[in-house]
mmCIF file of C-alpha atoms and ligand atoms in Angstrom:
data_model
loop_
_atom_site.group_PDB
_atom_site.id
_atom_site.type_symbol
_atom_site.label_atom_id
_atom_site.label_comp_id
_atom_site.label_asym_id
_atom_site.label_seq_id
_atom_site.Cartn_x
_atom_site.Cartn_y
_atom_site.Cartn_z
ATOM 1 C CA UNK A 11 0.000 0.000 0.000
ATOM 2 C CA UNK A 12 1.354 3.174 -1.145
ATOM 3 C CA UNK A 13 3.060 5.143 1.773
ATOM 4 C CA UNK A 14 2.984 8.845 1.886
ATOM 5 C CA UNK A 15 6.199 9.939 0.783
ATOM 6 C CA UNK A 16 7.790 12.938 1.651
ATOM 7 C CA UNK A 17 5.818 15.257 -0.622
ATOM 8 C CA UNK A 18 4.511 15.800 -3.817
ATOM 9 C CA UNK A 19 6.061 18.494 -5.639
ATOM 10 C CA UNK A 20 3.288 21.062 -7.303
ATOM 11 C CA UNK A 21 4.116 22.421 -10.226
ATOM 12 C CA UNK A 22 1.961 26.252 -10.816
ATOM 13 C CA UNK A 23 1.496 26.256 -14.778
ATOM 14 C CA UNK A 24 -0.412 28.579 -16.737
ATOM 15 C CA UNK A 25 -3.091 26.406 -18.465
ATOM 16 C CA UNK A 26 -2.436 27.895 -22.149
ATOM 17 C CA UNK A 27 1.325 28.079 -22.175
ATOM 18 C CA UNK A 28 2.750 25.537 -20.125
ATOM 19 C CA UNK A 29 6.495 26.865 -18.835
ATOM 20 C CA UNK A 30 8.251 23.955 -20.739
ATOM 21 C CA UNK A 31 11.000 23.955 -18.133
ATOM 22 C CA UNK A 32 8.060 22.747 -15.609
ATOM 23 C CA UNK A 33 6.772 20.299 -18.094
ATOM 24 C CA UNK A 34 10.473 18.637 -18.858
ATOM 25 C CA UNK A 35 10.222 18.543 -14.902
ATOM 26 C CA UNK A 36 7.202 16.513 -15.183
ATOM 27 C CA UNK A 37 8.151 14.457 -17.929
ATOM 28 C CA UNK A 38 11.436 13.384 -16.505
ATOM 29 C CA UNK A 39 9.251 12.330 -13.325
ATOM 30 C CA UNK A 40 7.126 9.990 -15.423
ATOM 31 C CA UNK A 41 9.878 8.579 -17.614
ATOM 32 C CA UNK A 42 12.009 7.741 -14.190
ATOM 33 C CA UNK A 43 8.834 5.314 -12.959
ATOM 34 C CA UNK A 44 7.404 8.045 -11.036
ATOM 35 C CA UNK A 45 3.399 9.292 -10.901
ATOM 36 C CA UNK A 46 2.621 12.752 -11.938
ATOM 37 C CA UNK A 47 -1.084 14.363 -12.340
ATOM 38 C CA UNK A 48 -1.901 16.733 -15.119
ATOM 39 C CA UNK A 49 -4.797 18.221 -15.908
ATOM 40 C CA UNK A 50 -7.189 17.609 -18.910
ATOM 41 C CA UNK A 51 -10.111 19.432 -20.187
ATOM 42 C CA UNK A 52 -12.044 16.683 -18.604
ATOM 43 C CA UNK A 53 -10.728 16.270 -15.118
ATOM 44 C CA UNK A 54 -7.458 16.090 -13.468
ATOM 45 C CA UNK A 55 -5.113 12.338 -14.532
ATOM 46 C CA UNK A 56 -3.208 10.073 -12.691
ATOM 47 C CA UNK A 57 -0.605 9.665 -15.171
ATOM 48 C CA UNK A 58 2.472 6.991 -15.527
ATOM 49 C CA UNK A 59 3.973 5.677 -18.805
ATOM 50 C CA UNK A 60 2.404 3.254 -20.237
ATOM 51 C CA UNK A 61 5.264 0.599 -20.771
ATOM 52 C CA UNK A 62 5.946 0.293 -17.598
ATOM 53 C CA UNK A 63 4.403 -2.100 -15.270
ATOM 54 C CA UNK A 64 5.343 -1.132 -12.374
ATOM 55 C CA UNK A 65 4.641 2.598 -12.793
ATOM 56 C CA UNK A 66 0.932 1.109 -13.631
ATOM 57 C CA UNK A 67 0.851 -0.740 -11.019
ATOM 58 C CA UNK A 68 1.337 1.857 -8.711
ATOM 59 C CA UNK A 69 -1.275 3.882 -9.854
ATOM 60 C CA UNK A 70 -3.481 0.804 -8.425
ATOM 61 C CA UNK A 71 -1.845 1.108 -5.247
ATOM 62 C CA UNK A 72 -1.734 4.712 -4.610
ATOM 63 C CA UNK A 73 -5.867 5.108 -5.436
ATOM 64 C CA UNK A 74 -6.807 1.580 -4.015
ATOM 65 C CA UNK A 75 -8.380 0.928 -7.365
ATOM 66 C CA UNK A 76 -9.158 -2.820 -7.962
ATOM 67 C CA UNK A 77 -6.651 -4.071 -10.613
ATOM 68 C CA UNK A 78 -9.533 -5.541 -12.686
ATOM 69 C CA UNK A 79 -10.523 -1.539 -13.285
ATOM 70 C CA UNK A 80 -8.413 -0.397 -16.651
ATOM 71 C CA UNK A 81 -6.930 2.433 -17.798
ATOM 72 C CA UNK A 82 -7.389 4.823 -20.433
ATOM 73 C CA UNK A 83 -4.356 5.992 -22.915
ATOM 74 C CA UNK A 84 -3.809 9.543 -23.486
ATOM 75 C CA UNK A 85 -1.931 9.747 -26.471
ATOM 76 C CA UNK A 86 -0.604 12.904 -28.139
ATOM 77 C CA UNK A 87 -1.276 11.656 -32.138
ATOM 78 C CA UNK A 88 -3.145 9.527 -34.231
ATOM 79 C CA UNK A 89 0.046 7.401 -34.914
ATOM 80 C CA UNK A 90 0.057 6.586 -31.267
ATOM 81 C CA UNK A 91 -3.243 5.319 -31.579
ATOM 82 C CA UNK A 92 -2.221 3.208 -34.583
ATOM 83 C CA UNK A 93 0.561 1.668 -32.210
ATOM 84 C CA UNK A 94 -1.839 0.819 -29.185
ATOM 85 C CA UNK A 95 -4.872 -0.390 -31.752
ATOM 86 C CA UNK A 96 -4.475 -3.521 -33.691
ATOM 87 C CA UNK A 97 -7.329 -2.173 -35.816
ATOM 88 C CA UNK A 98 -8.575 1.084 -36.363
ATOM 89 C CA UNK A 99 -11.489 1.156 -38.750
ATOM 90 C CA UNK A 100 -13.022 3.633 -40.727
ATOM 91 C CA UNK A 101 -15.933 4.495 -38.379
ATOM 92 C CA UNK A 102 -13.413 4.933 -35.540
ATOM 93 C CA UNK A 103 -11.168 7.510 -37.697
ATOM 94 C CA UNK A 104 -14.190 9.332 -38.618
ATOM 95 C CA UNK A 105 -15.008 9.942 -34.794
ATOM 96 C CA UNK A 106 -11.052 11.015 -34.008
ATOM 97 C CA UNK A 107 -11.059 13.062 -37.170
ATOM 98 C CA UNK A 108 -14.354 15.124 -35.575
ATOM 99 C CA UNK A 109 -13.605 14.817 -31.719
ATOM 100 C CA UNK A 110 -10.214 14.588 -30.987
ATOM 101 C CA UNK A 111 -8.512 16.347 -29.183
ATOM 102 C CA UNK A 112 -11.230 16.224 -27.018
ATOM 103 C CA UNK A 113 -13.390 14.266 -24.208
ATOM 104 C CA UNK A 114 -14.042 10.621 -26.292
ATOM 105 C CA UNK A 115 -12.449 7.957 -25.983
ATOM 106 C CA UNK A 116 -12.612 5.139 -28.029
ATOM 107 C CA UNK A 117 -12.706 1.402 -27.135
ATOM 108 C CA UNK A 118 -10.534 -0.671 -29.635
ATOM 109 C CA UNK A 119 -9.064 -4.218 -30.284
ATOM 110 C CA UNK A 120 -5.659 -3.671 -28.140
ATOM 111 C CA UNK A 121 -1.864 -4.062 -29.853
ATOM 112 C CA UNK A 122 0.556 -6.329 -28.426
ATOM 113 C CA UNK A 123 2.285 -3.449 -27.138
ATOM 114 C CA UNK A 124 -0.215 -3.216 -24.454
ATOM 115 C CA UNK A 125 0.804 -3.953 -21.032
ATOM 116 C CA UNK A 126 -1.616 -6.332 -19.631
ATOM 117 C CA UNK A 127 -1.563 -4.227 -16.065
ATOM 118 C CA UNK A 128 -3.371 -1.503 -18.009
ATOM 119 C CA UNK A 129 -6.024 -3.457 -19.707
ATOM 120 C CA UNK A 130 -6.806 -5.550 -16.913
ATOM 121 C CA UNK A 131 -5.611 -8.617 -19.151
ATOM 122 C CA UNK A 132 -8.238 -7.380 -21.324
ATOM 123 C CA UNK A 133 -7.854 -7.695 -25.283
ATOM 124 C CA UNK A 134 -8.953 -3.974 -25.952
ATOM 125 C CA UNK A 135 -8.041 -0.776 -24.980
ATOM 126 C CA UNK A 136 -9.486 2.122 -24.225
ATOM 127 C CA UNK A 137 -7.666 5.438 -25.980
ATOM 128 C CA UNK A 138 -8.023 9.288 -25.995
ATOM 129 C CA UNK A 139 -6.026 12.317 -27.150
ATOM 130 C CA UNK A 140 -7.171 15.023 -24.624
ATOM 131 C CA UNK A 141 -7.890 18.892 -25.314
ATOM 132 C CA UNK A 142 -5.766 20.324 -22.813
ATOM 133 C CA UNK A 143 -2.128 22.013 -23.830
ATOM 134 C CA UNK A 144 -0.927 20.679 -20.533
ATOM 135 C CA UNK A 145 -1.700 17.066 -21.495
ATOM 136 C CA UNK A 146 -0.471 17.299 -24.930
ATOM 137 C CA UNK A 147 2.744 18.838 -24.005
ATOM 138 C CA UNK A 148 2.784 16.227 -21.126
ATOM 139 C CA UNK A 149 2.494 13.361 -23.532
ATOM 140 C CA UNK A 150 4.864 14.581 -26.504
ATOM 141 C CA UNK A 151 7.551 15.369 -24.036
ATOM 142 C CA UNK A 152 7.363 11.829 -22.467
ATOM 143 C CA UNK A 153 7.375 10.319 -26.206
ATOM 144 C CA UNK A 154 4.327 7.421 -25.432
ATOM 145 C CA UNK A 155 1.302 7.401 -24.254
ATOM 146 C CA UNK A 156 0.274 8.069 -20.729
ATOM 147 C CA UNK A 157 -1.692 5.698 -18.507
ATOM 148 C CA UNK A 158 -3.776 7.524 -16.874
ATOM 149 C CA UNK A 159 -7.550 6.755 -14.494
ATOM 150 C CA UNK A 160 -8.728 10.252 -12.429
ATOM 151 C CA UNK A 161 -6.273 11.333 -9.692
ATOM 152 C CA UNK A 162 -8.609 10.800 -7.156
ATOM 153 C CA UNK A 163 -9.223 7.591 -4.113
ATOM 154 C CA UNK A 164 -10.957 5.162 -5.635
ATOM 155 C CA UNK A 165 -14.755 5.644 -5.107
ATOM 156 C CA UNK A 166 -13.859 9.590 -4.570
ATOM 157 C CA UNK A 167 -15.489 12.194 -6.543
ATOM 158 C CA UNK A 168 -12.790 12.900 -9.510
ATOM 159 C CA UNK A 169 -10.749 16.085 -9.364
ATOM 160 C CA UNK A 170 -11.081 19.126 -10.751
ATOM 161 C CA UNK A 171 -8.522 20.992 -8.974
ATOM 162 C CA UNK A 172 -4.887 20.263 -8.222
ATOM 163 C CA UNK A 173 -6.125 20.663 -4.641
ATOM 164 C CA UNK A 174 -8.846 17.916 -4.623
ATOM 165 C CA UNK A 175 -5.646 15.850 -6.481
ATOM 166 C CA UNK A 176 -3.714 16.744 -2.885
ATOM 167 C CA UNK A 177 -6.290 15.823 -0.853
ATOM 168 C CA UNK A 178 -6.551 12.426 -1.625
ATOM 169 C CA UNK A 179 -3.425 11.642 -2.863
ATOM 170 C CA UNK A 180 -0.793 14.357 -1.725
ATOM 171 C CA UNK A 181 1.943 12.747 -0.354
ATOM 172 C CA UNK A 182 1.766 9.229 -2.444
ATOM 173 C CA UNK A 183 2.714 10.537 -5.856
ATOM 174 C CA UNK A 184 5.875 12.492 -7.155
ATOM 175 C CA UNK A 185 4.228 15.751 -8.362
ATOM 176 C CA UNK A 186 1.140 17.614 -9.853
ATOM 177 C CA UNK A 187 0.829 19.989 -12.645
ATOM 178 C CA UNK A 188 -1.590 22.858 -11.486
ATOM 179 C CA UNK A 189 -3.433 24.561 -14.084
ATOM 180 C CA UNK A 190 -6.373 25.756 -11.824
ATOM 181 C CA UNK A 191 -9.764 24.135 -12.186
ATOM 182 C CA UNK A 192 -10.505 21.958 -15.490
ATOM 183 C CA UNK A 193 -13.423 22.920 -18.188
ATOM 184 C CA UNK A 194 -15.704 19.946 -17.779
ATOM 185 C CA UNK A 195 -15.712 18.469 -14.790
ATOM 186 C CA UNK A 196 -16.677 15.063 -15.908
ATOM 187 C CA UNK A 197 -15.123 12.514 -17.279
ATOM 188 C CA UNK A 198 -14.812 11.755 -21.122
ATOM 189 C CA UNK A 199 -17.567 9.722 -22.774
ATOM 190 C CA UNK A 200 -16.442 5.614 -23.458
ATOM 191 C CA UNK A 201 -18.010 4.438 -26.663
ATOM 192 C CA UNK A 202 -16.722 0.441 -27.146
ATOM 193 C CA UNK A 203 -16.663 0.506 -31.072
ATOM 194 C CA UNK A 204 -15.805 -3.250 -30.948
ATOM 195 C CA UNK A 205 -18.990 -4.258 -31.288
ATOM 196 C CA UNK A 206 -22.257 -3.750 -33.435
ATOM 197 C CA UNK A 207 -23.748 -1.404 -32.494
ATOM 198 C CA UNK A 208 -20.983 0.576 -30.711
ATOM 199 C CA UNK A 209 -22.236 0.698 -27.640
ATOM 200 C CA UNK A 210 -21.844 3.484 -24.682
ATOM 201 C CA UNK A 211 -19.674 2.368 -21.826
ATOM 202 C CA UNK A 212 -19.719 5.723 -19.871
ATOM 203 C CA UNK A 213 -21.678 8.857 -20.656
ATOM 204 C CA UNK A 214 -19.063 11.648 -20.135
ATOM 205 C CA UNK A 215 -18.600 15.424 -21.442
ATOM 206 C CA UNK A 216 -19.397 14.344 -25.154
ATOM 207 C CA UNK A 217 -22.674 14.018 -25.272
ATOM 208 C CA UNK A 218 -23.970 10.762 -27.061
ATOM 209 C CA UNK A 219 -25.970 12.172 -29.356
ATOM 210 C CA UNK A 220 -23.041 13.976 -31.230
ATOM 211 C CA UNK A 221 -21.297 10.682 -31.590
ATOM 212 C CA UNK A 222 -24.258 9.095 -33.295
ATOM 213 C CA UNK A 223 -24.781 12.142 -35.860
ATOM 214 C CA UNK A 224 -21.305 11.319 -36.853
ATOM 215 C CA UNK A 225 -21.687 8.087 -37.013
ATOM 216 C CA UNK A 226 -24.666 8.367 -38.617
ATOM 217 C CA UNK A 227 -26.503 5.322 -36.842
ATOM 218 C CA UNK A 228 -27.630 4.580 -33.055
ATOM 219 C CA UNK A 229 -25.299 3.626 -30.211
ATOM 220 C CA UNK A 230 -26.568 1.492 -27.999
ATOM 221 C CA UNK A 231 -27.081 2.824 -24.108
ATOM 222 C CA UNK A 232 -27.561 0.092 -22.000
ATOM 223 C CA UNK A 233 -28.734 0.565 -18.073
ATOM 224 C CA UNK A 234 -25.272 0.359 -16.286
ATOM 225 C CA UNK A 235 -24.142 3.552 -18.886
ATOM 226 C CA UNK A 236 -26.909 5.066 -17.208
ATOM 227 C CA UNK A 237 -26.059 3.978 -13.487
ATOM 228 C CA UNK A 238 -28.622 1.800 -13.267
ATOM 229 C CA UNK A 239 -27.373 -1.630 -12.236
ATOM 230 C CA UNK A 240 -24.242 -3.119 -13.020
ATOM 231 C CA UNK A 241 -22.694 -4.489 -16.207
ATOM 232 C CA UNK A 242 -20.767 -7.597 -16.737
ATOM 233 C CA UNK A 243 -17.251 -7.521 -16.183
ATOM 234 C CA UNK A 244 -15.431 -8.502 -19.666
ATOM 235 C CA UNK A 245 -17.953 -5.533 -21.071
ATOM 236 C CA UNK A 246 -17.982 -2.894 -18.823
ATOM 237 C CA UNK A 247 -15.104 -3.137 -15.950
ATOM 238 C CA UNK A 248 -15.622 -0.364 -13.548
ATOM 239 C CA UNK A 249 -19.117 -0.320 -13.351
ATOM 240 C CA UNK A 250 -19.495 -2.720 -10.816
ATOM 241 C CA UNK A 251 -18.329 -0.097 -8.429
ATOM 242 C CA UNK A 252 -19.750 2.796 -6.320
ATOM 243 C CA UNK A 253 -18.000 5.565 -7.320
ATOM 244 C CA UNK A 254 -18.054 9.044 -7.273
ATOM 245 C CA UNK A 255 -19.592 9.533 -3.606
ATOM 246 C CA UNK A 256 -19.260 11.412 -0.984
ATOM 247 C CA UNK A 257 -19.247 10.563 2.938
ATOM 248 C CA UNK A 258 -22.525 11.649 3.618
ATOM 249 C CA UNK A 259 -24.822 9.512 2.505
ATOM 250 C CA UNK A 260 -26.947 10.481 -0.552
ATOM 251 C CA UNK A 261 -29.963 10.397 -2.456
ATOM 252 C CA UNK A 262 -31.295 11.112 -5.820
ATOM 253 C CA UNK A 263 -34.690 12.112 -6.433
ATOM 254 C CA UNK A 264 -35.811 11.570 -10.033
ATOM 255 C CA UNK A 265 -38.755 12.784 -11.322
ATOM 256 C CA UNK A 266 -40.539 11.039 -14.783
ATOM 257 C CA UNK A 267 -40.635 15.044 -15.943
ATOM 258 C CA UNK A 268 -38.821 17.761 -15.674
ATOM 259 C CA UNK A 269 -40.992 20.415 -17.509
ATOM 260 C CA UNK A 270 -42.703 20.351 -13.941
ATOM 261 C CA UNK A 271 -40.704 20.511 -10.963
ATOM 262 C CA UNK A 272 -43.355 21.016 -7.949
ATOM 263 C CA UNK A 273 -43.280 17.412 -7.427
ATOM 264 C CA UNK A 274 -39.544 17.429 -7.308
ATOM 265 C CA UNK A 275 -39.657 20.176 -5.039
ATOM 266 C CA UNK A 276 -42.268 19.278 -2.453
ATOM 267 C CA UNK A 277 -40.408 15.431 -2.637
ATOM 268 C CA UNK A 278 -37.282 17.200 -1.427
ATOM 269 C CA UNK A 279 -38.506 19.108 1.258
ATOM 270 C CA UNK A 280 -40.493 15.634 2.366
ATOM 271 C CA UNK A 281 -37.066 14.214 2.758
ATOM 272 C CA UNK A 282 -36.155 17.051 4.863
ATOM 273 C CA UNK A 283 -38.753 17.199 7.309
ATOM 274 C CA UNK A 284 -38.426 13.000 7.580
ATOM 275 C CA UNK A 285 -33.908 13.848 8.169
ATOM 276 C CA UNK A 286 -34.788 16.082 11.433
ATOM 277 C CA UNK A 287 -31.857 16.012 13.587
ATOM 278 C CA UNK A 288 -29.021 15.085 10.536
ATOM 279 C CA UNK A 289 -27.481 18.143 8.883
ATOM 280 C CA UNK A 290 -29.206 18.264 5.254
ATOM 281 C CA UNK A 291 -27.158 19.303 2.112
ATOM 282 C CA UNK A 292 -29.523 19.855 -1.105
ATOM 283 C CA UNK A 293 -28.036 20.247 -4.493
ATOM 284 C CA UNK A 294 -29.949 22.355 -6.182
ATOM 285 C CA UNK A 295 -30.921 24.222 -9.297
ATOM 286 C CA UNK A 296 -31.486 28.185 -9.779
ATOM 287 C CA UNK A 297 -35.199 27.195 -10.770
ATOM 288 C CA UNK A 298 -35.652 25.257 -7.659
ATOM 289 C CA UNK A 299 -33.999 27.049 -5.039
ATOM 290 C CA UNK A 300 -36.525 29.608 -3.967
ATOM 291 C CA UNK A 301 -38.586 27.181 -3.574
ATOM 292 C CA UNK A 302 -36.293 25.371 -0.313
ATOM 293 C CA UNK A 303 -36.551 28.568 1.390
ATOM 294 C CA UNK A 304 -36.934 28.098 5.390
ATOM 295 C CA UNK A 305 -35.629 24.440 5.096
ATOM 296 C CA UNK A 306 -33.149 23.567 7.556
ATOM 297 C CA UNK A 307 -30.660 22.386 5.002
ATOM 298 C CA UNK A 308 -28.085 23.948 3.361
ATOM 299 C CA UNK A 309 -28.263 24.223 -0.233
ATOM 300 C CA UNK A 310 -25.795 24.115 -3.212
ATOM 301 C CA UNK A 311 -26.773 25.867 -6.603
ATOM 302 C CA UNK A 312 -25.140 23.711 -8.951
ATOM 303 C CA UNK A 313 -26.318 25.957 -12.149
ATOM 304 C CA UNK A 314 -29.532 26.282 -13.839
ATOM 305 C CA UNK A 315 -31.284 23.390 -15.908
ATOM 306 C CA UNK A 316 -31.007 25.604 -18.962
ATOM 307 C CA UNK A 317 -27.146 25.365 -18.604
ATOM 308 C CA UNK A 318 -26.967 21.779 -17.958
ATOM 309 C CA UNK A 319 -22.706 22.353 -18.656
ATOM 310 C CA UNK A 320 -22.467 24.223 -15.822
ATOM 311 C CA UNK A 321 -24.328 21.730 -13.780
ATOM 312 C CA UNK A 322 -22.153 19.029 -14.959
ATOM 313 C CA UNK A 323 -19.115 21.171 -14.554
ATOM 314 C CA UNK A 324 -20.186 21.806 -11.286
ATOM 315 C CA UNK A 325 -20.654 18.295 -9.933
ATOM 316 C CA UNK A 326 -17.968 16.821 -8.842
ATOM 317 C CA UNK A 327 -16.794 19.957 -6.418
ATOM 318 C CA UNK A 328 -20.500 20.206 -4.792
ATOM 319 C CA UNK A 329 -19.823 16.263 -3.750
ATOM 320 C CA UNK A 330 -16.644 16.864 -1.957
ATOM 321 C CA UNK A 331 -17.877 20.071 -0.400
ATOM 322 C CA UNK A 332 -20.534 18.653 1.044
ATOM 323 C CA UNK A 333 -18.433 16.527 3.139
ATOM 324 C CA UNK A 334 -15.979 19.786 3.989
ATOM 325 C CA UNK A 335 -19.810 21.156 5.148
ATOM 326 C CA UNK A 336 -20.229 18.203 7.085
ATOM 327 C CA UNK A 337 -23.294 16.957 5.882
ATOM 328 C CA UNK A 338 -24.855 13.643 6.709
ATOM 329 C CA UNK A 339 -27.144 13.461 4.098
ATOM 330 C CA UNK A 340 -27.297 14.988 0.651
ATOM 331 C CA UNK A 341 -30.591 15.175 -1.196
ATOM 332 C CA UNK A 342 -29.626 15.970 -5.079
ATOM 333 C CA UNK A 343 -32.253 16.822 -7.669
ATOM 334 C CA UNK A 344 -32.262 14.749 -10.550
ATOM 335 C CA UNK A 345 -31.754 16.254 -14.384
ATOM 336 C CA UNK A 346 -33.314 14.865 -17.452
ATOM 337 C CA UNK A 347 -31.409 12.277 -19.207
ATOM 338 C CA UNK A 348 -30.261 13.925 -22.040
ATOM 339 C CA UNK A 349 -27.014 15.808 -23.823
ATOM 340 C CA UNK A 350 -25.048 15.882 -20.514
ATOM 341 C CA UNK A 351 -27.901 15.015 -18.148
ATOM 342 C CA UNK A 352 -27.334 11.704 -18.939
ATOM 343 C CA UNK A 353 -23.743 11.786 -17.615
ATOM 344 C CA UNK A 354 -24.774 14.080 -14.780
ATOM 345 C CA UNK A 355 -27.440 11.448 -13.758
ATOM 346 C CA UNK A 356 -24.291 8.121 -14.234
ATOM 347 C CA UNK A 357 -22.746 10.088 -11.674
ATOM 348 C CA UNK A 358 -25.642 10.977 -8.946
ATOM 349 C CA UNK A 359 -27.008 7.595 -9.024
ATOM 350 C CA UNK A 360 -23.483 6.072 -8.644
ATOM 351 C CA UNK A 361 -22.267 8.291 -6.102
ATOM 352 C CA UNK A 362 -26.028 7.540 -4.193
ATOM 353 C CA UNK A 363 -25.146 3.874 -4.633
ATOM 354 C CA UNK A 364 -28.585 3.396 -5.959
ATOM 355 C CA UNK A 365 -30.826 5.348 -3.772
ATOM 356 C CA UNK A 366 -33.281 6.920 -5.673
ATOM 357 C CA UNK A 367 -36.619 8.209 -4.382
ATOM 358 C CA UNK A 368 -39.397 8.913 -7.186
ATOM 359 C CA UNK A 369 -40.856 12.266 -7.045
ATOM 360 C CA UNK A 370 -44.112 11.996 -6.252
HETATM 361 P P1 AMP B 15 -11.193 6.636 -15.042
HETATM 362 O O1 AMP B 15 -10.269 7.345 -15.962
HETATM 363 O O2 AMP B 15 -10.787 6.677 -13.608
HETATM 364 O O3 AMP B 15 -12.568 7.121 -15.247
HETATM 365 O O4 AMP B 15 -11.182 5.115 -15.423
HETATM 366 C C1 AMP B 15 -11.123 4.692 -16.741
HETATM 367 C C2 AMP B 15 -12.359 3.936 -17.127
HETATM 368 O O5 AMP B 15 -12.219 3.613 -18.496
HETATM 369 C C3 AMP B 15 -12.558 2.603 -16.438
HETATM 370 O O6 AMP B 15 -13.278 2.693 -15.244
HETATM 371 C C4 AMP B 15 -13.338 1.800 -17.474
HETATM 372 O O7 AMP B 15 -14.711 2.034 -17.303
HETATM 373 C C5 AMP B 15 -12.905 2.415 -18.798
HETATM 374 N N1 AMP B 15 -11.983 1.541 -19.529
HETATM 375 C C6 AMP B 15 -10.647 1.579 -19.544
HETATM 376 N N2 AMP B 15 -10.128 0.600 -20.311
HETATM 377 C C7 AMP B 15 -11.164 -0.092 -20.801
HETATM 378 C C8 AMP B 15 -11.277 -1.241 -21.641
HETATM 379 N N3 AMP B 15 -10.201 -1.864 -22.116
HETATM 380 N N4 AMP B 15 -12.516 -1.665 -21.941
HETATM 381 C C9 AMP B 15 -13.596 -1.041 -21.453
HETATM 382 N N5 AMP B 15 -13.559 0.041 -20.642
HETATM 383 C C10 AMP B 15 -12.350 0.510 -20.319
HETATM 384 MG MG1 MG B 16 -12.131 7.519 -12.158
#
C-alpha cells in the first residue's frame, strides 16, 4: 500500500502556455517510474507511462483501485493510436477526425504493445487524445502514451482541482501539474466501437448524441451507462463499483418530468422534514432554489437546468464540499437524461449507490 512519501512536488502552470522547463520537470518524473497528475479538459489524470508495469501498477496502489478496473491511454497523435490499436477502422477515424482532441475515448481491439496491467488482461483498450495544452505537451515530451484513471481515491469524486488531487493523494505521488480548475468536470464519454452497435460504456462530457450524428446510426445505451445496475465484467469493468460519492450519505430524487418541478420540489422538502436532527445538504438548481426557502438544510446551486454544462461542470466539487460542510445526508435533484444530463445522472445515481426516491 502506497506510503505517503515525503511530498509531492506542485508544479503552478499557466493552463495555455505551459512553462516547458516545468513540463520537462514533469516528464522526466514519469519517464524515471514516477506518478505525476496533469490536468485535462475533462478532469485532473493520474498519469504513468504506459510501458511500464510497475509505474501502472502503482497507480493501483496509490488510489486503491481494484486491478480488474483499466486504464485509459492519453496519447498525443493519431500514430500513437495506430501503435496501441491492432485495428482502427473507418468508423473509428471518422469519430477522431471530428472529436479529438477532445473528451471521447474510443474502445478498440488492443496491440501487443499493451501492457496487460493496463487493460486488466483485457484484449482492448481504451484510448483518448485530450484537449488540454498541458496534457499534450505532457504526452509529446514523455514520447508514449500516458496511462492515466482520475487522480482521485478510488470511489472519490474525480478532481477538478490540483487541490482535490492533494487531498486524496498528496503525499503518495511524485508531483502535480496545477493549471487551476478543469473545463468539464466530468469525465470523457467511453463508446466500445468493438462491437455492433458501438455501444456506450460511460456517458461523459461528449454528449452521445453527437457521436451518433457522426456516425450516422444509433449507439446502444444500456442501463449500467446510465447507473442503473451493473454491467458484466469482460464488457464494462468499472461499473461494478460505487463511485463518485461522498461521505454523507446520498440520495437522488428523479422525477418522470422535468418540464414540472413542484413534485420534485415538495419530494425534497419531504425528505427534509423526515432527516430532522441530521445536517441536510440539497443540491440544487437556480429554478428550484426559492422554492427550499426556510428548510433547515443547506443548499448548493449547482447551475440552472437551462445550462446543464455548468451543472455538470459543477458536480464533482458540490460532492466533496458537502463533506468539507459536514453533511450527513445529501438530497440531489435529478436532471433529465439527455445531452449531458445523462452523464450528470451516471454520476448521482453512482455516487447515491442506488438510492433513488421517485418524485411523487
Ligand atoms: P477513469 O479514468 O478513472 O474514469 O477510469 C477509466 C475507465 O475507463 C474505467 O473505469 C473503465 O470504465 C474504462 N476503460 C478503460 N479501459 C477499458 C477497456 N479496455 N474496456 C472497457 N472500458 C475501459
Ligand atoms: Mg475515475
Amino acid at each position: 500500500m502506497g506510503a505517503r512519501r515525503a511530498e509531492t512536488l506542485v508544479f503552478k502552470v499557466d493552463p495555455e502556455r505551459p512553462d516547458p522547463e516545468a513540463v520537462k520537470a514533469a516528464a522526466r518524473i514519469l519517464r524515471g517510474g514516477g506518478l505525476v497528475a496533469f490536468p485535462t479538459e475533462t478532469v485532473y489524470g493520474l498519469g504513468a507511462v504506459a510501458s511500464n508495469p510497475r509505474a501502472v501498477m502503482r497507480i493501483f496502489e496509490v488510489k486503491r483501485r481494484p486491478p480488474d478496473n483499466p486504464l485509459i491511454l492519453h496519447v498525443s497523435s493519431v500514430e500513437q493510436l495506430f501503435e496501441v490499436a491492432r485495428e482502427v477502422p473507418p468508423h473509428a477515424l471518422k469519430l477522431v477526425d471530428r472529436f479529438w482532441p477532445g473528451p471521447l475515448t474510443l474502445v478498440l481491439p488492443k496491440s501487443e504493445r499493451v501492457i496487460r496491467e493496463v487493460t486488466g488482461g483485457l484484449g482492448k483498450v481504451a484510448v483518448r487524445m485530450p484537449a488540454h495544452p498541458v496534457a499534450l505537451a505532457l504526452i509529446r515530451e514523455v514520447g508514449e502514451p500516458i496511462a492515466a484513471p482520475s487522480a482521485n481515491l478510488s470511489g472519490r469524486p474525480s478532481p477538478t482541482t490540483a487541490q482535490h488531487v492533494l487531498e486524496d493523494l498528496g503525499g503518495l505521488i511524485e508531483a502535480v501539474l496545477d493549471a487551476g480548475e478543469t473545463l468539464h468536470g466530468l469525465e470523457s464519454t467511453i463508446v466500445d466501437l468493438t462491437s455492433d452497435p458501438p455501444v456506450l460504456l460511460r456517458p461523459g462530457a461528449l454528449p452521445v448524441e453527437a457521436v451518433e450524428e457522426v456516425l450516422g446510426r444509433r449507439v446502444l445505451v444500456p442501463d449500467f451507462a446510465r447507473g442503473l445496475g451493473e454491467a458484466d465484467r469482460a464488457l464494462a469493468p468499472g461499473t461494478r463499483y460505487r463511485h463518485y460519492a461522498p461521505s454523507a450519505q446520498l440520495v437522488v430524487v428523479e422525477a418522470l418530468d422535468y418540464s414540472d418541478l413542484g413534485p420534485l420540489a415538495s419530494t425534497v422538502r419531504r425528505l427534509v422534514e423526515e432527516a430532522r436532527g441530521r445536517r441536510v445538504c440539497i443540491l440544487c438548481t437556480e429554478e428550484t432554489e426559492g422554492l427550499y426557502e426556510g428548510l433547515p438544510a443547506t443548499l448548493l446551486k449547482l447551475g440552472s437546468r437551462r445550462e446543464i454544462f455548468t451543472v455538470a461542470r459543477n458536480l464533482f466539487k458540490a460532492l466533496r464540499e458537502v463533506d468539507s460542510l459536514g453533511c450527513e445526508l445529501v438530497i440531489a435533484e435529478g436532471f433529465e437524461e439527455r445531452g449531458l444530463g445523462l452523464a450528470v445522472m451516471n454520476r448521482l445515481r453512482k455516487a447515491s449507490g442506488f438510492q433513488i426516491v421517485r418524485a411523487s
